[in-house]
Tab-separated table of C-alpha atoms in Angstrom:
chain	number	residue	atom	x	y	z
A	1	UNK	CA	68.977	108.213	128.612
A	2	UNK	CA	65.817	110.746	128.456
A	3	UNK	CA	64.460	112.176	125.793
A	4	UNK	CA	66.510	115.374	124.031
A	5	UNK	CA	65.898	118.398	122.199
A	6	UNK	CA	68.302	119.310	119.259
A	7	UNK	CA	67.951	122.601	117.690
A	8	UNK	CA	70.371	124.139	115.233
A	9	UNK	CA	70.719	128.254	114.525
A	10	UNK	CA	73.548	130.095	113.315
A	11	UNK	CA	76.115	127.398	113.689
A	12	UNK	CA	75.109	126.695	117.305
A	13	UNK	CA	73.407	123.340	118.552
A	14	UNK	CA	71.446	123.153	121.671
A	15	UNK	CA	70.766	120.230	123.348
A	16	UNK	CA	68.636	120.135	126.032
A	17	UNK	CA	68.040	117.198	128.372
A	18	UNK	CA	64.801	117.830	131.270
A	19	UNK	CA	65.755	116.103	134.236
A	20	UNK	CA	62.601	114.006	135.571
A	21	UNK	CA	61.711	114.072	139.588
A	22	UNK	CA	64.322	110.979	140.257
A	23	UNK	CA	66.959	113.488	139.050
A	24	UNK	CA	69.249	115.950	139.883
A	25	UNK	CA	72.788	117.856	139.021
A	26	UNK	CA	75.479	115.622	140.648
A	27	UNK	CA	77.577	118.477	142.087
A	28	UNK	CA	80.600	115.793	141.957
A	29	UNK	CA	80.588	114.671	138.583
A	30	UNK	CA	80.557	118.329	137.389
A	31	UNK	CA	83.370	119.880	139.908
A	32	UNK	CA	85.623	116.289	138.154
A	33	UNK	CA	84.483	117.023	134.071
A	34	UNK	CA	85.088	121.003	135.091
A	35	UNK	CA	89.115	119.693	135.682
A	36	UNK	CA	88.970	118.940	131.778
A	37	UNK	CA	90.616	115.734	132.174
A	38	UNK	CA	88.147	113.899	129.987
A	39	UNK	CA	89.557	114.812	125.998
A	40	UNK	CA	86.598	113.330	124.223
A	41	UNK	CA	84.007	115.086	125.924
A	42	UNK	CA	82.932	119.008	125.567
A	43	UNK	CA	84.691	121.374	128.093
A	44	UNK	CA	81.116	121.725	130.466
A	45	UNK	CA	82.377	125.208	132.099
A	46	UNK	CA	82.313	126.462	128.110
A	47	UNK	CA	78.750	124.412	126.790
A	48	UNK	CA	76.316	123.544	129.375
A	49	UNK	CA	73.831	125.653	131.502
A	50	UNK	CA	71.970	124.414	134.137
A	51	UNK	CA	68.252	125.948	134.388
A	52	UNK	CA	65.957	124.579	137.078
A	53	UNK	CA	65.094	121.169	136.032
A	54	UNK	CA	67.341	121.380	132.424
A	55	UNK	CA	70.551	120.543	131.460
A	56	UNK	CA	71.955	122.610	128.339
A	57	UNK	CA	74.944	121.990	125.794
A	58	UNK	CA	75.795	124.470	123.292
A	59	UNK	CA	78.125	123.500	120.802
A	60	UNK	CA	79.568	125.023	117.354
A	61	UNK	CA	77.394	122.971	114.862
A	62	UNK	CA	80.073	120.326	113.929
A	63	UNK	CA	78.744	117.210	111.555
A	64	UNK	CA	76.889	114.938	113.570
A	65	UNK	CA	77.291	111.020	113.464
A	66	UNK	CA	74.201	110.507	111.891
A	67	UNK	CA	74.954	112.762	109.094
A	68	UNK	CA	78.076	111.085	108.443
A	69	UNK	CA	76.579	107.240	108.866
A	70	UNK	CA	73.845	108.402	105.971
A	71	UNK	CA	76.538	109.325	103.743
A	72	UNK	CA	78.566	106.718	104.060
A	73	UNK	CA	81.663	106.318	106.009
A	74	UNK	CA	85.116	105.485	105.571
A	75	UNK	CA	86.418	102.047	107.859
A	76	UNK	CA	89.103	103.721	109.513
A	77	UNK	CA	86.796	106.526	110.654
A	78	UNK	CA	84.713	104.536	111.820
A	79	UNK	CA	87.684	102.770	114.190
A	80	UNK	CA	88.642	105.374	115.031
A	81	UNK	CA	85.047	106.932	116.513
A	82	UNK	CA	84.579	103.278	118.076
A	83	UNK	CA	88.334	103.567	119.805
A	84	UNK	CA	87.378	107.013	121.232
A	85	UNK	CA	84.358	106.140	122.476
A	86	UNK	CA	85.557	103.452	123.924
A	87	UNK	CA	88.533	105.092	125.795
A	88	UNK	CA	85.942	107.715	126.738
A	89	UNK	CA	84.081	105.102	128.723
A	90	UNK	CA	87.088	103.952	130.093
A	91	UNK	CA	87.900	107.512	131.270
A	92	UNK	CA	84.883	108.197	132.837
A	93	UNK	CA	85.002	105.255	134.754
A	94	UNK	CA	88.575	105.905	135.860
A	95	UNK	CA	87.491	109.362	137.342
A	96	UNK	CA	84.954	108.084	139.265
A	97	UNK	CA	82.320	109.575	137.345
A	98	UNK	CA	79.216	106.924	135.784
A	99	UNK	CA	79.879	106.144	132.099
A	100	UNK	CA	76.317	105.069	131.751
A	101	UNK	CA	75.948	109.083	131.899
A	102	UNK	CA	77.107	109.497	128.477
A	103	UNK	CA	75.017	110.214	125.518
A	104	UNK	CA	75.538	108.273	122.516
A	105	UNK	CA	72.508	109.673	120.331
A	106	UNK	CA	73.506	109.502	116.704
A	107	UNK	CA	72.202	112.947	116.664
A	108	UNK	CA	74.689	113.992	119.604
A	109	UNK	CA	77.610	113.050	118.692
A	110	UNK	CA	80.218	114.977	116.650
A	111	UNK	CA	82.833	114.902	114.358
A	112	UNK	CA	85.251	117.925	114.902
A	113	UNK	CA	86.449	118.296	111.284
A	114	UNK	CA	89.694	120.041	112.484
A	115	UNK	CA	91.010	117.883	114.575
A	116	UNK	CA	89.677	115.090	112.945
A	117	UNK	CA	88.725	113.705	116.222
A	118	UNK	CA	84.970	112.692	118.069
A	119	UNK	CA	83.613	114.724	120.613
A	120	UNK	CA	80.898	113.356	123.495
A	121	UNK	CA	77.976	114.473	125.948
A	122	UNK	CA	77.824	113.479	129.646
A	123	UNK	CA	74.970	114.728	131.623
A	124	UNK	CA	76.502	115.639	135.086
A	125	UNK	CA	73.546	114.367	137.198
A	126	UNK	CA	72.378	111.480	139.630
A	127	UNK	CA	69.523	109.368	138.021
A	128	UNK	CA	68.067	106.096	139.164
A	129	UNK	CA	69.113	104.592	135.532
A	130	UNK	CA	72.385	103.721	136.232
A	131	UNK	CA	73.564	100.595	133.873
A	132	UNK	CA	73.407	101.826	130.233
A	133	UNK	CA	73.937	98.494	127.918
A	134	UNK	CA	77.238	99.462	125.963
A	135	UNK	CA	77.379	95.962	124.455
A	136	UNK	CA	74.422	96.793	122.484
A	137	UNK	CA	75.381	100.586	121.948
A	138	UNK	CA	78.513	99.429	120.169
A	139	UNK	CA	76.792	96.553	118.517
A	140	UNK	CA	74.321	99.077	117.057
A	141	UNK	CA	77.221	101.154	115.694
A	142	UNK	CA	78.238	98.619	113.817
A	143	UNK	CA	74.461	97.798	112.505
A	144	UNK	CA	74.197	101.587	110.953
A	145	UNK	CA	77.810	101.884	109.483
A	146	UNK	CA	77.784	101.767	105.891
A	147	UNK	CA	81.362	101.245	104.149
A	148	UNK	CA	82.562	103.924	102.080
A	149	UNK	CA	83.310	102.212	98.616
A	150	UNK	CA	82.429	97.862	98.004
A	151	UNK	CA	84.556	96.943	100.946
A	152	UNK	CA	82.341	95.659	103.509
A	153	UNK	CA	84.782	93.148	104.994
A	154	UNK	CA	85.621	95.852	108.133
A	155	UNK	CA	82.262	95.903	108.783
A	156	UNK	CA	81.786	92.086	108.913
A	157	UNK	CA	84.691	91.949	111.543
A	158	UNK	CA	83.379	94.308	113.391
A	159	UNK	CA	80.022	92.339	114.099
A	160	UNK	CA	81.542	89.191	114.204
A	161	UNK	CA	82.869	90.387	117.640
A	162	UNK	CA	79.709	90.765	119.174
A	163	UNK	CA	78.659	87.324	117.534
A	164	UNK	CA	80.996	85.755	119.075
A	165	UNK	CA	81.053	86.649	123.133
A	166	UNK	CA	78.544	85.970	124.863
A	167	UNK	CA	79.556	88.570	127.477
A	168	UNK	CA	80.604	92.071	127.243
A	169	UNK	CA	84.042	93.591	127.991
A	170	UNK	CA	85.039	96.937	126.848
A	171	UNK	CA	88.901	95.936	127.330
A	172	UNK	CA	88.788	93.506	124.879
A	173	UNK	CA	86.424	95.388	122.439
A	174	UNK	CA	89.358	98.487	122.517
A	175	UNK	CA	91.870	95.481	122.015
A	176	UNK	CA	89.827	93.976	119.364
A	177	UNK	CA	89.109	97.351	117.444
A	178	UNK	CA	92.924	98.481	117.782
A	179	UNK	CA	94.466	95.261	115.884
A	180	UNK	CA	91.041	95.898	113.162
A	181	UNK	CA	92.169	99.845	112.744
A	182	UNK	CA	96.008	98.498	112.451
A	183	UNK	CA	94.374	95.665	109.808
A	184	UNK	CA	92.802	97.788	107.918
A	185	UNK	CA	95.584	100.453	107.433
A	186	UNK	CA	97.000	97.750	105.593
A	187	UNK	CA	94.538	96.816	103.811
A	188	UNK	CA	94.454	100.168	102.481
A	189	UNK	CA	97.856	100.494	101.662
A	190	UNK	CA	99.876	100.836	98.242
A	191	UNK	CA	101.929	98.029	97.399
A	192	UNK	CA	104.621	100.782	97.820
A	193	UNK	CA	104.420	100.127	101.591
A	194	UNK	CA	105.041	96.751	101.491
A	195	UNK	CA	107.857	94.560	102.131
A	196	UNK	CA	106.229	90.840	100.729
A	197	UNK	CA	103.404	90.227	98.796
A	198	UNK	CA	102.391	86.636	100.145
A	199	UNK	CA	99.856	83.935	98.566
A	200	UNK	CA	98.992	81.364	101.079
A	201	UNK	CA	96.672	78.077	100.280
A	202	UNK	CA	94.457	78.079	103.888
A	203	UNK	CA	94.340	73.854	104.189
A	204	UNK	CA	98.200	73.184	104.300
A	205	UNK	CA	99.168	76.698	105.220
A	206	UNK	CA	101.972	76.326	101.657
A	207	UNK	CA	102.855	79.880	100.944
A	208	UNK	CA	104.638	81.546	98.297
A	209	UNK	CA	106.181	84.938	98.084
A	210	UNK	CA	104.977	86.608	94.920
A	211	UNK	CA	107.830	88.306	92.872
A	212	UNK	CA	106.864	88.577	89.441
A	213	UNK	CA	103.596	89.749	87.865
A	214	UNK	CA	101.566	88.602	86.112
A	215	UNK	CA	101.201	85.620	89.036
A	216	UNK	CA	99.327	83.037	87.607
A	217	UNK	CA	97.253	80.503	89.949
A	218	UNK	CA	96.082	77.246	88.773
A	219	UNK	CA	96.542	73.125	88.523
A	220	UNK	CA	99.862	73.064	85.783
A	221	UNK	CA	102.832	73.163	87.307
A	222	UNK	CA	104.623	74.424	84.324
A	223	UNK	CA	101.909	77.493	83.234
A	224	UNK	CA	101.463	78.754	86.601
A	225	UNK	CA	103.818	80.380	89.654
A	226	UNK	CA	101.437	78.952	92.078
A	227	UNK	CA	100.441	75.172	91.359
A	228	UNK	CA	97.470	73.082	93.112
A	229	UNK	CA	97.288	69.970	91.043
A	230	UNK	CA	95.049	68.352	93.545
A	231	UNK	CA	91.877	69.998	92.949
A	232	UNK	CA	90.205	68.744	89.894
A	233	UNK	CA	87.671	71.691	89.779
A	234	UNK	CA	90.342	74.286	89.463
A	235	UNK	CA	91.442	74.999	85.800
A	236	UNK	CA	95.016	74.246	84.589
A	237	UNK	CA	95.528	78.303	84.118
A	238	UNK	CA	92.630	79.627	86.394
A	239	UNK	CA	93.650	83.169	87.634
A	240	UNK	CA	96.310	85.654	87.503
A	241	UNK	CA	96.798	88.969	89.829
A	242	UNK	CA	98.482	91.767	88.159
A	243	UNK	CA	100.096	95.005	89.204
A	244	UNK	CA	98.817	98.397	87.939
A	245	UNK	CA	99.466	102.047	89.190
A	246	UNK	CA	100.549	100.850	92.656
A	247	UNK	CA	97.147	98.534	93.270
A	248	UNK	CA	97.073	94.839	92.677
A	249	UNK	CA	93.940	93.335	90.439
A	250	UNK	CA	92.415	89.845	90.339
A	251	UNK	CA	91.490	88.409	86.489
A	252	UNK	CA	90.024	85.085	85.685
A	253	UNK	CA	91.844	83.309	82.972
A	254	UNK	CA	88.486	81.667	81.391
A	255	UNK	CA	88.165	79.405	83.861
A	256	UNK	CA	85.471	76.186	84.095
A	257	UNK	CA	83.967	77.631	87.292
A	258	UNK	CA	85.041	80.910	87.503
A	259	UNK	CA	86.906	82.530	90.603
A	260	UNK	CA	85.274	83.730	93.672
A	261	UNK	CA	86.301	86.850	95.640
A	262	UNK	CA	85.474	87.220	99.446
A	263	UNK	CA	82.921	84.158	99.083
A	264	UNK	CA	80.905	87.343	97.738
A	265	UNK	CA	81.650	88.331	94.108
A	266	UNK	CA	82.288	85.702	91.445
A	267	UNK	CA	85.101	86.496	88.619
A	268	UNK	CA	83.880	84.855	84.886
A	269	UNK	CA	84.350	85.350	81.322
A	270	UNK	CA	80.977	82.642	80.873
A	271	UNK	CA	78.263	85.187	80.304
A	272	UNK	CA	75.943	81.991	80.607
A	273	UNK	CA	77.234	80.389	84.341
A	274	UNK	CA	74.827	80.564	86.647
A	275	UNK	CA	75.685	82.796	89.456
A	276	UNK	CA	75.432	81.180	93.012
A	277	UNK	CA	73.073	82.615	95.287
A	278	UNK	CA	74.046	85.405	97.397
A	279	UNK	CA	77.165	86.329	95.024
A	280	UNK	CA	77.424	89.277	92.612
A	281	UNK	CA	79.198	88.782	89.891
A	282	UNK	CA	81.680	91.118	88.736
A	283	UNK	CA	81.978	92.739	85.111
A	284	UNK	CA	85.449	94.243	85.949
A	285	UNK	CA	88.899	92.910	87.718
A	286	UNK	CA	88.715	94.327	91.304
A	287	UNK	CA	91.439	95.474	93.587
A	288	UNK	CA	92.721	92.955	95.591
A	289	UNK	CA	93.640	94.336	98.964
A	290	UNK	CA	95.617	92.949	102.268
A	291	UNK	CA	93.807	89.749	103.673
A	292	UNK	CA	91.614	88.812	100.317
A	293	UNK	CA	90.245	85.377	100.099
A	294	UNK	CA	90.375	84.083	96.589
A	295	UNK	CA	88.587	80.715	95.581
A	296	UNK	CA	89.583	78.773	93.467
A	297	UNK	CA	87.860	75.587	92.454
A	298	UNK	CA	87.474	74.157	95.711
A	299	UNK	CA	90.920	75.639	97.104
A	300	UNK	CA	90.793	78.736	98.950
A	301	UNK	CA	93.944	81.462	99.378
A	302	UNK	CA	94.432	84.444	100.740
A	303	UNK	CA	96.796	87.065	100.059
A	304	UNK	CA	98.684	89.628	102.439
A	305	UNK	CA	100.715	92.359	102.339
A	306	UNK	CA	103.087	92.117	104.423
């Protein structure tokens, strides 16, 4: 896309996009987004002027992307902008109208507090730049979202779908961010909401359905509700997750090696262990939520919430 102007007076925002000598207003496109068929995009008979060689949105002056990826921003927001986004490219391109049109400047997209819902910017012209890299425009999403609160583990999924395909396909990106949203819904979730509280050990797949709490981890079979006698490096009583006002909380039980959360924060009542690289270790019990990995010793587990 070309180069915009942004200016913001008395709860308007103009943009304004020149169009260079290889472009022009694509007649077309606008007679198709005048139909209003296209929800995440402005309504262009309401917003945008066309003035010689200019294209011009004005739009109430809603929050703008950027302003909400600086202050942090909550994971299922964030699904939620990448699932409309998504199914706006996949509405353009069902109309007939080029996608690669859009404009996905931080500083030009929206957040329509009301509805609670994204709104986009597609320049109705024809324009020798026709193939717009999405791959990377959804990658780079990803790059500037910062988690609301110490959960980064949205985030983490998020990239790790663009790690690992080699090719682009927005199908399987609006697949792929659907099942995260649903994820981490229940991630978020009270206990209230569900049904079984599951511990599972991830080598042998051995679950257990936790009933009573305190649940107590560790190698003796006759201290703990969960027993791993096999691993040597896991203490005979070496954590416990506990129930409190409707959230469940991890606690190491003083054990040898202390218990590690995520592979990222490390659970010990040794002031003097050494902390392993790259880990932070934790002066309070944190929340455990759906689809936590808990360490262990050498034996890993995960609980859901099922």
């Amino acid at each position: 896309m070309g180069k915009i102007k942004i200016k913001t007076r008395r709860g308007v925002t103009r943009i304004t996009r020149k169009l260079v000598k290889t472009e022009h207003v694509n007649t077309i496109e606008l007679d198709i987004l005048k139909k209003n068929e296209i929800p995440g995009l402005f309504p262009p008979q309401q917003t945008l002027d066309i003035e010689s060689k200019a294209l011009t949105y004005q739009v109430e002056a809603f929050p703008t992307l950027a302003e909400l990826l600086e202050q942090e921003m909550d994971s299922g927001l964030f699904c939620r902008l990448v699932l409309e986004l998504v199914r706006t490219v996949q509405d353009c391109n069902s109309h007939g109208i080029r996608s690669s049109n859009l404009e996905l400047d931080r500083e030009a997209i929206f957040f329509d507090e009301k509805n609670q819902s994204f709104r986009f910017l597609f320049w109705p012209m024809v324009t020798l730049e026709e193939v717009q890299d999405f791959r990377e425009e959804f990658r780079t999403l990803g790059l500037h979202f910062k988690p609301a609160g110490p959960d980064p583990e949205c985030r983490r999924r998020y990239l790790s779908f663009f790690e690992s395909r080699a090719k682009f396909n927005i199908a399987q990106l609006e697949k792929f961010v659907q099942e995260l949203s649903e994820w981490w819904e229940r991630r978020c979730a009270p206990l209230s909401r569900a049904r079984y509280l599951v511990m599972t050990e991830l080598s042998t797949g051995k679950r257990v359905e936790m009933s009573a709490f305190p649940f107590v981890v560790g190698r003796s079979q006759e201290l703990c509700a969960f027993s791993w006698p096999g691993d040597a490096s896991m203490s005979r009583r070496h954590f416990s997750l506990y129930q409190n006002h409707g959230c469940m909380f991890l606690s190491d039980l003083g054990s040898r090696n202390g218990t590690v959360l995520n592979e990222s924060f490390l659970l010990s009542t040794d002031e003097e262990s050494v902390t392993p690289e790259g880990m932070t270790r934790l002066s309070a019990n944190p929340r455990i939520r759906h689809g936590d990995f808990i360490r262990a010793g050498k034996t890993t587990f995960q609980c859901q919430f099922i």
